[in-house]
């Protein structure tokens, strides 16, 4: 009887502790939410990079050096990608600027203005002339400068925040990569003896599944990127599509592919935009038909690009992903849509990118926890 | 009654360090490792404390690895709770679980306040990736221990049948 009473008291104590804990978490949530997001992202990066760091440590016998090499390679790759994109984009801008008929455009605008003014009735012409009043122009210029300055301020602050966030993410990831095994061992000391081996199994399975899932996603994205680059290159070579920035477009398509359902379509958009921009004055491109021999009009190669992306998706879904990932880590489409909506609501585009891997991880953790609960009687 | 969770978290590191190295050195699985390698293994093992009559593991529970007794006595019991063996300081048990994924074949229970070192399959798998040379040494030692046990079993079988 006394034991029952003690048990009830203990349960009540635990419940009170839980409620107080949740309330405290609610109070401090606004202050820690960003740090938690950083930790989650750092954990995701760590999970993807950990097998490589462990393998490299085995080869070069130094954990610190293995982490350093991995981070330098990662940053180097990103720098190369962004740098080459920047160079290509600036070259594009210079070429477009040089090709641009400035004097002709100025003359055309002037002619248009004169013809409009001539056709307007007398009072409208007066209004038009009075609107060029110096004071009004000064006001307009003043407000324009204000807008530009405030936008510039916002841009600088957002850029500073992004740089700070990225630097923190990098530091967290480096620390986690270096200390991961020690950190895991320390966490295991909190597990009671009864559930210790179960805990070890749980952690190992979660690690294995999460790492496999993220690496699978990454490999699928890489294959889409490579196939897209190849496809765009073929369009350039075989049909003179005159597409620039194909490496950048391919990588964007690969990254977009991480977002199921929406991603494959989002990946096509930059390609179509670039195709239109690059071929604005190209008569052949405007009158182009699908693959040059199918009598379906495909101005600016738009249909060719869409078809190419559909073929890439089919190759990836049916050949590359099942071979590379081994088994499909698929989720029910309904769950995918819910995850996407929640991700979009919470964090916008980044949320959509993170939502499905996060849902996949939650699913794995949930499955392992259910297994542990079902087998807890063995402990 | 002492809480084992707290004693697991706050077990004195410096006090137990030399004891851990010594205990590891005397286990055949780690016997030919040099000091540096023993240090690496020491960083991987888990130090656990058990109260008298607390189960280390139960029969049929999924087994994850082996234990080395630093202090105390551990009794191995069969399914009918009959005593099979009482293990003492320096002894080890559960080593088969490092290699196979079969459930535990017996109960292990602490008979007095005991301190154990646990070396588990996930640790061995990590070691295979991070320090393959060391992992190979440990696996070969483990194979030696199991081979020795098999040889003794064969001898016993031969004696029994003759």
Short mmCIF file of C-alpha atoms in Angstrom, two decimals:
data_model
loop_
_atom_site.label_atom_id
_atom_site.label_comp_id
_atom_site.label_asym_id
_atom_site.label_seq_id
_atom_site.Cartn_x
_atom_site.Cartn_y
_atom_site.Cartn_z
CA UNK A 1 0.00 0.00 0.00
CA UNK A 2 2.81 2.35 0.97
CA UNK A 3 4.68 1.43 -2.20
CA UNK A 4 1.60 2.34 -4.33
CA UNK A 5 1.41 5.67 -2.57
CA UNK A 6 5.10 6.27 -3.22
CA UNK A 7 4.69 5.35 -6.90
CA UNK A 8 1.80 7.80 -7.34
CA UNK A 9 3.82 10.53 -5.64
CA UNK A 10 6.79 9.81 -7.91
CA UNK A 11 4.57 9.89 -11.02
CA UNK A 12 3.05 13.18 -9.86
CA UNK A 13 6.54 14.56 -9.26
CA UNK A 14 7.70 13.53 -12.75
CA UNK A 15 4.57 14.99 -14.36
CA UNK A 16 5.03 18.31 -12.52
CA UNK A 17 8.68 18.34 -13.55
CA UNK A 18 7.68 17.75 -17.18
CA UNK A 19 5.05 20.54 -17.15
CA UNK A 20 7.45 23.00 -15.51
CA UNK A 21 10.15 22.01 -17.99
CA UNK A 22 7.84 22.50 -20.98
CA UNK A 23 6.71 25.89 -19.64
CA UNK A 24 10.32 27.01 -19.17
CA UNK A 25 11.08 25.84 -22.72
CA UNK A 26 8.11 27.88 -23.99
CA UNK A 27 9.44 30.97 -22.17
CA UNK A 28 12.98 30.70 -23.51
CA UNK A 29 12.01 29.41 -26.98
CA UNK A 30 12.34 32.81 -28.76
CA UNK A 31 15.92 33.10 -27.46
CA UNK A 32 17.06 29.58 -28.28
CA UNK A 33 15.15 28.77 -31.48
CA UNK A 34 17.90 30.14 -33.75
CA UNK A 35 20.63 28.31 -31.84
CA UNK A 36 18.59 25.09 -32.05
CA UNK A 37 18.17 25.57 -35.80
CA UNK A 38 21.94 26.01 -36.06
CA UNK A 39 22.52 22.84 -34.04
CA UNK A 40 20.06 20.82 -36.16
CA UNK A 41 21.67 22.01 -39.41
CA UNK A 42 25.16 21.36 -38.01
CA UNK A 43 24.01 17.87 -36.98
CA UNK A 44 22.70 17.21 -40.51
CA UNK A 45 26.00 18.34 -42.05
CA UNK A 46 27.91 16.25 -39.50
CA UNK A 47 25.84 13.16 -40.28
CA UNK A 48 26.56 13.51 -44.00
CA UNK A 49 30.29 14.21 -43.55
CA UNK A 50 31.04 11.87 -40.62
CA UNK A 51 31.61 8.63 -42.60
CA UNK A 52 34.11 10.46 -44.84
CA UNK A 53 35.92 12.05 -41.86
CA UNK A 54 36.11 8.65 -40.08
CA UNK A 55 37.43 6.99 -43.23
CA UNK A 56 39.99 9.75 -43.81
CA UNK A 57 41.09 9.55 -40.16
CA UNK A 58 41.73 5.83 -40.72
CA UNK A 59 43.98 6.71 -43.67
CA UNK A 60 45.93 9.70 -42.32
CA UNK A 61 45.82 8.80 -38.58
CA UNK A 62 44.76 12.26 -37.43
CA UNK A 63 41.21 13.34 -36.64
CA UNK A 64 42.03 17.07 -36.65
CA UNK A 65 43.67 16.84 -40.07
CA UNK A 66 40.79 14.73 -41.43
CA UNK A 67 38.25 17.36 -40.29
CA UNK A 68 40.41 20.16 -41.68
CA UNK A 69 40.81 18.49 -45.09
CA UNK A 70 37.05 17.75 -45.30
CA UNK A 71 36.09 21.32 -44.41
CA UNK A 72 38.65 22.82 -46.81
CA UNK A 73 37.39 20.55 -49.60
CA UNK A 74 33.78 21.51 -48.87
CA UNK A 75 34.50 25.23 -48.70
CA UNK A 76 36.77 24.99 -51.76
CA UNK A 77 34.02 23.26 -53.75
CA UNK A 78 31.45 25.85 -52.73
CA UNK A 79 33.88 28.72 -53.43
CA UNK A 80 34.71 27.28 -56.84
CA UNK A 81 31.03 26.91 -57.68
CA UNK A 82 30.03 30.40 -56.52
CA UNK A 83 33.20 31.94 -57.97
CA UNK A 84 32.78 30.36 -61.38
CA UNK A 85 29.13 31.37 -61.34
CA UNK A 86 30.10 34.96 -60.47
CA UNK A 87 32.74 35.08 -63.22
CA UNK A 88 30.35 33.59 -65.79
CA UNK A 89 27.56 35.95 -64.76
CA UNK A 90 29.79 39.04 -64.94
CA UNK A 91 31.07 37.94 -68.37
CA UNK A 92 27.45 37.53 -69.49
CA UNK A 93 26.63 41.00 -68.17
CA UNK A 94 29.65 42.55 -69.94
CA UNK A 95 28.77 40.82 -73.24
CA UNK A 96 25.12 41.89 -72.99
CA UNK A 97 26.21 45.44 -72.13
CA UNK A 98 28.57 45.56 -75.10
CA UNK A 99 25.92 44.20 -77.47
CA UNK A 100 23.37 46.63 -76.13
CA UNK A 101 22.59 49.50 -78.59
CA UNK A 102 22.47 52.33 -76.03
CA UNK A 103 22.26 55.22 -78.46
CA UNK A 104 19.59 53.50 -80.51
CA UNK A 105 17.50 52.86 -77.39
CA UNK A 106 17.86 56.45 -76.16
CA UNK A 107 16.82 57.71 -79.60
CA UNK A 108 13.86 55.31 -79.71
CA UNK A 109 12.65 56.46 -76.26
CA UNK A 110 13.05 60.10 -77.26
CA UNK A 111 11.07 59.52 -80.50
CA UNK A 112 8.35 57.70 -78.55
CA UNK A 113 8.11 60.54 -76.03
CA UNK A 114 7.87 63.20 -78.76
CA UNK A 115 5.20 61.31 -80.66
CA UNK A 116 3.13 60.80 -77.47
CA UNK A 117 3.44 64.45 -76.46
CA UNK A 118 2.49 65.60 -79.96
CA UNK A 119 -0.66 63.49 -79.92
CA UNK A 120 -1.77 64.72 -76.47
CA UNK A 121 -4.27 67.59 -76.16
CA UNK A 122 -2.88 71.00 -75.10
CA UNK A 123 -3.78 70.82 -71.34
CA UNK A 124 -2.13 67.44 -70.99
CA UNK A 125 1.03 68.84 -72.56
CA UNK A 126 0.99 71.61 -69.93
CA UNK A 127 0.63 69.07 -67.10
CA UNK A 128 3.50 67.08 -68.54
CA UNK A 129 5.69 70.18 -68.69
CA UNK A 130 4.71 71.29 -65.14
CA UNK A 131 5.56 67.85 -63.81
CA UNK A 132 9.14 68.53 -64.69
CA UNK A 133 9.13 71.24 -62.06
CA UNK A 134 12.48 71.36 -60.26
CA UNK A 135 11.10 71.17 -56.70
CA UNK A 136 8.97 68.12 -57.52
CA UNK A 137 11.92 66.45 -59.17
CA UNK A 138 14.05 67.18 -56.10
CA UNK A 139 11.38 65.62 -53.86
CA UNK A 140 11.21 62.58 -56.06
CA UNK A 141 14.97 62.25 -56.12
CA UNK A 142 15.07 62.68 -52.32
CA UNK A 143 12.48 59.95 -51.70
CA UNK A 144 14.22 57.71 -54.23
CA UNK A 145 17.55 58.16 -52.41
CA UNK A 146 15.78 57.39 -49.09
CA UNK A 147 14.32 54.19 -50.50
CA UNK A 148 17.64 53.13 -51.97
CA UNK A 149 19.47 53.86 -48.70
CA UNK A 150 16.94 51.99 -46.54
CA UNK A 151 16.99 49.01 -48.95
CA UNK A 152 20.78 49.10 -48.85
CA UNK A 153 20.67 49.12 -45.04
CA UNK A 154 18.29 46.14 -44.98
CA UNK A 155 20.43 44.30 -47.52
CA UNK A 156 23.61 44.93 -45.50
CA UNK A 157 21.94 43.76 -42.27
CA UNK A 158 20.55 40.59 -43.96
CA UNK A 159 23.97 39.91 -45.50
CA UNK A 160 25.68 40.37 -42.12
CA UNK A 161 23.16 37.99 -40.49
CA UNK A 162 23.70 35.41 -43.26
CA UNK A 163 27.49 35.63 -42.92
CA UNK A 164 27.26 35.32 -39.11
CA UNK A 165 24.84 32.36 -39.38
CA UNK A 166 27.05 30.60 -41.95
CA UNK A 167 30.20 31.18 -39.85
CA UNK A 168 28.46 29.81 -36.74
CA UNK A 169 27.16 26.82 -38.72
CA UNK A 170 30.69 26.10 -39.95
CA UNK A 171 32.15 26.35 -36.42
CA UNK A 172 29.41 24.11 -34.95
CA UNK A 173 29.91 21.55 -37.73
CA UNK A 174 33.70 21.50 -37.23
CA UNK A 175 33.31 21.01 -33.46
CA UNK A 176 30.69 18.29 -33.93
CA UNK A 177 32.80 16.48 -36.52
CA UNK A 178 35.84 16.57 -34.24
CA UNK A 179 34.09 15.69 -30.98
CA UNK A 180 31.25 13.50 -32.29
CA UNK A 181 32.36 10.15 -30.81
CA UNK A 182 33.35 11.65 -27.44
CA UNK A 183 30.10 13.60 -27.32
CA UNK A 184 28.08 10.44 -28.06
CA UNK A 185 29.94 8.51 -25.35
CA UNK A 186 29.26 11.26 -22.81
CA UNK A 187 25.55 11.29 -23.72
CA UNK A 188 25.40 7.52 -23.17
CA UNK A 189 26.43 7.96 -19.53
CA UNK A 190 22.97 9.45 -18.88
CA UNK A 191 21.21 6.25 -20.01
CA UNK A 192 20.17 3.99 -17.09
CA UNK A 193 21.87 0.56 -16.93
CA UNK A 194 18.65 -1.23 -17.80
CA UNK A 195 18.31 0.52 -21.16
CA UNK A 196 22.01 0.97 -21.89
CA UNK A 197 22.49 -1.66 -24.59
CA UNK A 198 19.09 -0.81 -26.07
CA UNK A 199 20.22 2.85 -26.17
CA UNK A 200 23.44 1.91 -27.97
CA UNK A 201 21.47 -0.03 -30.56
CA UNK A 202 18.98 2.81 -30.96
CA UNK A 203 21.71 5.42 -31.52
CA UNK A 204 23.59 3.20 -33.97
CA UNK A 205 20.46 2.43 -36.04
CA UNK A 206 19.37 6.07 -36.10
CA UNK A 207 22.88 7.11 -37.18
CA UNK A 208 22.94 4.45 -39.89
CA UNK A 209 19.51 5.26 -41.30
CA UNK A 210 19.84 9.04 -41.13
CA UNK A 211 23.30 8.98 -42.67
CA UNK A 212 22.11 6.57 -45.41
CA UNK A 213 19.05 8.67 -46.09
CA UNK A 214 20.96 11.95 -46.36
CA UNK A 215 23.75 10.44 -48.44
CA UNK A 216 21.15 8.85 -50.73
CA UNK A 217 19.48 12.22 -51.20
CA UNK A 218 22.83 13.85 -51.88
CA UNK A 219 23.79 11.19 -54.44
CA UNK A 220 20.40 11.54 -56.15
CA UNK A 221 20.87 15.33 -56.29
CA UNK A 222 24.38 14.88 -57.71
CA UNK A 223 23.15 12.48 -60.39
CA UNK A 224 20.37 14.92 -61.41
CA UNK A 225 22.91 17.76 -61.55
CA UNK A 226 25.35 15.78 -63.73
CA UNK A 227 22.60 14.46 -66.04
CA UNK A 228 21.11 17.96 -66.39
CA UNK A 229 24.49 19.44 -67.28
CA UNK A 230 24.97 16.66 -69.82
CA UNK A 231 21.48 17.24 -71.27
CA UNK A 232 21.99 21.00 -71.56
CA UNK A 233 25.41 20.44 -73.16
CA UNK A 234 23.79 18.08 -75.70
CA UNK A 235 21.14 20.72 -76.50
CA UNK A 236 23.96 23.21 -77.07
CA UNK A 237 26.03 20.83 -79.20
CA UNK A 238 23.32 19.16 -81.29
CA UNK A 239 20.78 21.96 -81.71
CA UNK A 240 22.87 25.13 -81.14
CA UNK A 241 20.68 26.09 -78.20
CA UNK A 242 23.21 28.77 -77.18
CA UNK A 243 22.60 28.16 -73.44
CA UNK A 244 25.04 29.70 -70.98
CA UNK A 245 25.61 28.92 -67.25
CA UNK A 246 24.84 25.24 -67.83
CA UNK A 247 26.91 24.06 -64.84
CA UNK A 248 25.13 26.48 -62.54
CA UNK A 249 21.69 25.51 -63.92
CA UNK A 250 22.54 21.82 -63.48
CA UNK A 251 23.59 22.30 -59.85
CA UNK A 252 20.46 24.34 -59.12
CA UNK A 253 18.36 21.53 -60.68
CA UNK A 254 20.19 19.00 -58.46
CA UNK A 255 19.57 21.03 -55.30
CA UNK A 256 15.93 21.67 -56.30
CA UNK A 257 15.53 17.93 -56.78
CA UNK A 258 15.87 17.55 -52.99
CA UNK A 259 12.37 19.04 -52.77
CA UNK A 260 10.03 16.29 -53.95
CA UNK A 261 7.19 17.07 -56.37
CA UNK A 262 7.94 20.81 -56.59
CA UNK A 263 11.71 20.44 -57.09
CA UNK A 264 11.87 18.93 -60.59
CA UNK A 265 9.71 21.78 -61.93
CA UNK A 266 11.58 24.44 -59.98
CA UNK A 267 14.81 23.11 -61.52
CA UNK A 268 13.51 23.82 -65.04
CA UNK A 269 12.77 27.51 -64.39
CA UNK A 270 16.37 28.87 -64.44
CA UNK A 271 17.09 26.86 -67.60
CA UNK A 272 14.04 28.28 -69.40
CA UNK A 273 14.84 31.83 -68.24
CA UNK A 274 18.44 31.57 -69.43
CA UNK A 275 17.29 30.08 -72.75
CA UNK A 276 14.93 33.02 -73.35
CA UNK A 277 17.49 35.63 -72.26
CA UNK A 278 20.30 34.14 -74.38
CA UNK A 279 18.19 33.85 -77.52
CA UNK A 280 16.16 37.08 -77.44
CA UNK A 281 17.57 38.32 -80.74
CA UNK A 282 18.07 34.89 -82.27
CA UNK A 283 15.54 34.37 -85.12
CA UNK A 284 16.39 30.66 -85.44
CA UNK A 285 15.65 30.11 -81.75
CA UNK A 286 12.29 31.86 -82.00
CA UNK A 287 11.18 29.73 -84.97
CA UNK A 288 12.77 26.53 -83.54
CA UNK A 289 10.77 23.27 -83.65
CA UNK A 290 11.15 20.43 -81.15
CA UNK A 291 14.56 18.74 -81.63
CA UNK A 292 14.69 20.40 -85.10
CA UNK A 293 12.70 17.60 -86.73
CA UNK A 294 9.42 17.20 -84.83
CA UNK A 295 6.97 19.74 -86.24
CA UNK A 296 5.93 21.16 -82.88
CA UNK A 297 6.96 24.78 -82.29
CA UNK A 298 9.39 25.14 -79.41
CA UNK A 299 10.40 28.82 -79.26
CA UNK A 300 13.61 29.48 -77.31
CA UNK A 301 14.06 25.67 -76.98
CA UNK A 302 11.53 25.71 -74.11
CA UNK A 303 9.88 22.37 -75.00
CA UNK A 304 13.30 20.77 -75.64
CA UNK A 305 14.44 21.85 -72.17
CA UNK A 306 11.24 20.60 -70.48
CA UNK A 307 11.51 17.27 -72.30
CA UNK A 308 15.20 17.00 -71.42
CA UNK A 309 14.42 17.55 -67.71
CA UNK A 310 11.61 14.96 -67.84
CA UNK A 311 14.05 12.43 -69.37
CA UNK A 312 16.65 13.28 -66.66
CA UNK A 313 14.00 12.74 -63.96
CA UNK A 314 13.00 9.39 -65.45
CA UNK A 315 16.62 8.19 -65.69
CA UNK A 316 17.25 9.30 -62.10
CA UNK A 317 14.06 7.82 -60.62
CA UNK A 318 14.21 4.49 -62.43
CA UNK A 319 17.90 3.78 -62.96
CA UNK A 320 20.29 5.87 -60.87
CA UNK A 321 18.51 6.30 -57.51
CA UNK A 322 17.42 2.64 -57.04
CA UNK A 323 20.95 1.47 -57.97
CA UNK A 324 22.84 4.02 -55.88
CA UNK A 325 20.56 4.26 -52.85
CA UNK A 326 19.81 0.55 -52.91
CA UNK A 327 16.39 0.61 -51.36
CA UNK A 328 13.88 3.36 -51.66
CA UNK A 329 13.60 5.40 -48.50
CA UNK A 330 10.28 6.62 -49.78
CA UNK A 331 7.51 8.14 -47.72
CA UNK A 332 3.80 8.23 -48.38
CA UNK A 333 3.01 11.12 -50.81
CA UNK A 334 0.49 12.49 -48.30
CA UNK A 335 3.23 12.71 -45.64
CA UNK A 336 5.57 14.36 -48.15
CA UNK A 337 2.96 17.05 -48.95
CA UNK A 338 2.26 17.67 -45.24
CA UNK A 339 6.00 17.93 -44.52
CA UNK A 340 6.46 20.34 -47.44
CA UNK A 341 3.57 22.56 -46.29
CA UNK A 342 4.82 22.64 -42.70
CA UNK A 343 8.39 23.36 -43.89
CA UNK A 344 7.19 26.16 -46.19
CA UNK A 345 5.11 27.67 -43.37
CA UNK A 346 7.92 27.60 -40.84
CA UNK A 347 10.98 28.56 -42.91
CA UNK A 348 9.89 29.29 -46.48
CA UNK A 349 12.03 27.90 -49.33
CA UNK A 350 14.76 26.65 -46.95
CA UNK A 351 12.02 24.93 -44.94
CA UNK A 352 10.82 23.11 -48.06
CA UNK A 353 14.38 21.95 -48.72
CA UNK A 354 14.87 20.68 -45.15
CA UNK A 355 11.28 19.41 -44.57
CA UNK A 356 11.43 16.04 -46.29
CA UNK A 357 14.85 14.92 -44.94
CA UNK A 358 13.70 16.09 -41.48
CA UNK A 359 10.45 14.11 -41.83
CA UNK A 360 12.51 11.09 -42.96
CA UNK A 361 14.72 11.41 -39.89
CA UNK A 362 11.70 11.75 -37.56
CA UNK A 363 10.21 8.63 -39.19
CA UNK A 364 13.40 6.60 -38.58
CA UNK A 365 13.66 7.82 -34.96
CA UNK A 366 9.98 7.01 -34.40
CA UNK A 367 10.35 3.49 -35.87
CA UNK A 368 13.40 2.76 -33.71
CA UNK A 369 11.65 4.10 -30.58
CA UNK A 370 8.60 1.90 -31.28
CA UNK A 371 10.95 -1.11 -31.63
CA UNK A 372 12.62 -0.18 -28.34
CA UNK A 373 9.28 0.18 -26.52
CA UNK A 374 8.01 -3.14 -27.91
CA UNK A 375 11.17 -4.91 -26.75
CA UNK A 376 11.59 -3.08 -23.45
CA UNK A 377 10.31 -6.16 -21.56
CA UNK A 378 13.54 -7.93 -22.51
CA UNK A 379 15.64 -5.36 -20.66
CA UNK B 1 20.65 3.62 -1.93
CA UNK B 2 23.15 5.01 -4.40
CA UNK B 3 21.75 6.08 -7.76
CA UNK B 4 23.62 4.30 -10.58
CA UNK B 5 22.86 7.02 -13.13
CA UNK B 6 24.73 9.62 -11.06
CA UNK B 7 27.61 7.29 -10.33
CA UNK B 8 27.87 6.55 -14.09
CA UNK B 9 28.04 10.27 -14.88
CA UNK B 10 30.39 11.33 -12.10
CA UNK B 11 32.67 8.30 -11.91
CA UNK B 12 36.10 9.71 -10.96
CA UNK B 13 38.17 9.71 -14.12
CA UNK B 14 41.66 10.06 -12.73
CA UNK B 15 41.00 7.50 -10.01
CA UNK B 16 39.84 4.83 -12.46
CA UNK B 17 42.14 5.55 -15.39
CA UNK B 18 45.06 3.37 -14.37
CA UNK B 19 42.66 0.66 -13.19
CA UNK B 20 40.91 0.69 -16.58
CA UNK B 21 44.17 0.40 -18.52
CA UNK B 22 45.32 -2.40 -16.25
CA UNK B 23 42.04 -4.28 -16.56
CA UNK B 24 42.06 -3.93 -20.36
CA UNK B 25 45.67 -5.13 -20.60
CA UNK B 26 44.76 -8.40 -18.83
CA UNK B 27 41.85 -9.21 -21.12
CA UNK B 28 43.00 -11.57 -23.92
CA UNK B 29 41.04 -9.49 -26.47
CA UNK B 30 43.36 -6.51 -25.81
CA UNK B 31 46.47 -8.34 -24.59
CA UNK B 32 49.02 -7.49 -27.30
CA UNK B 33 48.11 -3.82 -27.68
CA UNK B 34 50.76 -1.21 -26.91
CA UNK B 35 50.15 1.67 -24.49
CA UNK B 36 49.03 4.07 -27.22
CA UNK B 37 46.54 1.54 -28.59
CA UNK B 38 45.25 0.77 -25.09
CA UNK B 39 44.72 4.50 -24.63
CA UNK B 40 42.63 4.55 -27.82
CA UNK B 41 40.51 1.63 -26.59
CA UNK B 42 40.13 3.28 -23.17
CA UNK B 43 38.61 6.31 -24.89
CA UNK B 44 35.98 4.05 -26.47
CA UNK B 45 34.90 1.86 -23.57
CA UNK B 46 31.97 2.73 -21.29
CA UNK B 47 32.40 2.76 -17.52
CA UNK B 48 29.23 1.50 -15.79
CA UNK B 49 28.31 1.02 -12.12
CA UNK B 50 25.83 -1.61 -10.86
CA UNK B 51 24.11 -2.07 -7.52
CA UNK B 52 23.87 -5.50 -5.82
CA UNK B 53 21.23 -7.70 -7.55
CA UNK B 54 20.98 -5.34 -10.53
CA UNK B 55 20.83 -7.09 -13.91
CA UNK B 56 23.67 -6.30 -16.33
CA UNK B 57 21.60 -7.98 -19.04
CA UNK B 58 18.79 -10.50 -19.25
CA UNK B 59 18.52 -13.66 -21.32
CA UNK B 60 17.05 -13.04 -24.83
CA UNK B 61 17.80 -9.33 -24.71
CA UNK B 62 19.62 -8.08 -27.83
CA UNK B 63 23.35 -8.30 -27.08
CA UNK B 64 25.60 -5.44 -28.12
CA UNK B 65 29.00 -6.34 -26.68
CA UNK B 66 31.29 -7.49 -23.89
CA UNK B 67 31.93 -6.44 -20.28
CA UNK B 68 35.13 -6.48 -18.25
CA UNK B 69 34.81 -6.56 -14.45
CA UNK B 70 36.75 -3.75 -12.77
CA UNK B 71 35.32 -4.36 -9.31
CA UNK B 72 32.78 -6.73 -7.77
CA UNK B 73 31.26 -10.08 -8.73
CA UNK B 74 28.92 -10.95 -11.57
CA UNK B 75 26.87 -14.13 -11.56
CA UNK B 76 25.82 -15.80 -14.82
CA UNK B 77 22.45 -17.57 -14.60
CA UNK B 78 20.60 -19.85 -17.03
CA UNK B 79 16.91 -19.56 -17.97
CA UNK B 80 15.87 -21.29 -14.74
CA UNK B 81 17.99 -18.89 -12.69
CA UNK B 82 20.53 -21.65 -11.91
CA UNK B 83 24.03 -20.35 -11.37
CA UNK B 84 26.44 -21.15 -14.22
CA UNK B 85 29.44 -19.16 -13.02
CA UNK B 86 30.51 -16.36 -10.70
CA UNK B 87 32.94 -14.00 -12.37
CA UNK B 88 35.42 -11.84 -10.47
CA UNK B 89 37.59 -8.78 -10.93
CA UNK B 90 39.51 -8.96 -14.24
CA UNK B 91 37.14 -11.50 -15.82
CA UNK B 92 35.17 -10.70 -18.96
CA UNK B 93 31.89 -11.95 -20.43
CA UNK B 94 29.50 -11.38 -23.37
CA UNK B 95 32.35 -11.23 -25.90
CA UNK B 96 30.44 -13.29 -28.51
CA UNK B 97 28.02 -10.40 -28.92
CA UNK B 98 30.82 -8.37 -30.44
CA UNK B 99 30.67 -10.64 -33.46
CA UNK B 100 27.12 -11.98 -33.79
CA UNK B 101 23.75 -10.33 -33.42
CA UNK B 102 22.15 -13.17 -31.48
CA UNK B 103 20.24 -12.41 -28.26
CA UNK B 104 21.92 -13.04 -24.89
CA UNK B 105 21.94 -16.73 -23.95
CA UNK B 106 22.04 -16.20 -20.16
CA UNK B 107 21.31 -13.66 -17.43
CA UNK B 108 24.15 -11.62 -15.89
CA UNK B 109 23.52 -10.11 -12.48
CA UNK B 110 25.72 -8.06 -10.14
CA UNK B 111 26.15 -9.79 -6.76
CA UNK B 112 27.64 -6.74 -5.01
CA UNK B 113 28.44 -3.16 -5.92
CA UNK B 114 30.22 -3.67 -9.26
CA UNK B 115 32.03 -1.55 -11.76
CA UNK B 116 32.27 -2.77 -15.34
CA UNK B 117 33.88 -1.63 -18.55
CA UNK B 118 31.72 -2.17 -21.63
CA UNK B 119 33.13 -2.58 -25.13
CA UNK B 120 30.37 -2.77 -27.72
CA UNK B 121 29.82 -3.58 -31.39
CA UNK B 122 29.15 0.05 -32.42
CA UNK B 123 32.51 0.98 -30.83
CA UNK B 124 34.25 -1.82 -32.73
CA UNK B 125 32.57 -0.71 -35.98
CA UNK B 126 33.74 2.86 -35.39
CA UNK B 127 37.24 1.57 -34.66
CA UNK B 128 37.24 -0.40 -37.94
CA UNK B 129 36.68 2.88 -39.80
CA UNK B 130 38.87 5.15 -37.70
CA UNK B 131 41.77 2.89 -36.67
CA UNK B 132 41.66 -0.17 -38.95
CA UNK B 133 45.06 -1.52 -37.79
CA UNK B 134 43.98 -1.53 -34.15
CA UNK B 135 40.57 -3.00 -35.03
CA UNK B 136 42.24 -5.86 -36.94
CA UNK B 137 44.42 -6.64 -33.88
CA UNK B 138 41.34 -6.76 -31.62
CA UNK B 139 39.33 -8.91 -34.05
CA UNK B 140 42.25 -11.35 -34.42
CA UNK B 141 42.53 -11.56 -30.63
CA UNK B 142 38.79 -12.15 -30.40
CA UNK B 143 39.04 -14.89 -33.02
CA UNK B 144 41.88 -16.42 -30.94
CA UNK B 145 39.74 -16.40 -27.77
CA UNK B 146 36.79 -18.01 -29.57
CA UNK B 147 39.09 -20.54 -31.31
CA UNK B 148 40.60 -21.49 -27.96
CA UNK B 149 37.13 -21.96 -26.50
CA UNK B 150 36.10 -24.13 -29.48
CA UNK B 151 39.23 -26.26 -29.08
CA UNK B 152 38.44 -26.83 -25.39
CA UNK B 153 34.83 -27.71 -26.25
CA UNK B 154 36.06 -30.21 -28.85
CA UNK B 155 38.40 -31.77 -26.29
CA UNK B 156 35.57 -32.05 -23.77
CA UNK B 157 33.33 -33.61 -26.42
CA UNK B 158 36.07 -36.07 -27.35
CA UNK B 159 36.57 -36.98 -23.66
CA UNK B 160 32.83 -37.43 -23.17
CA UNK B 161 32.43 -39.63 -26.23
CA UNK B 162 35.47 -41.83 -25.48
#
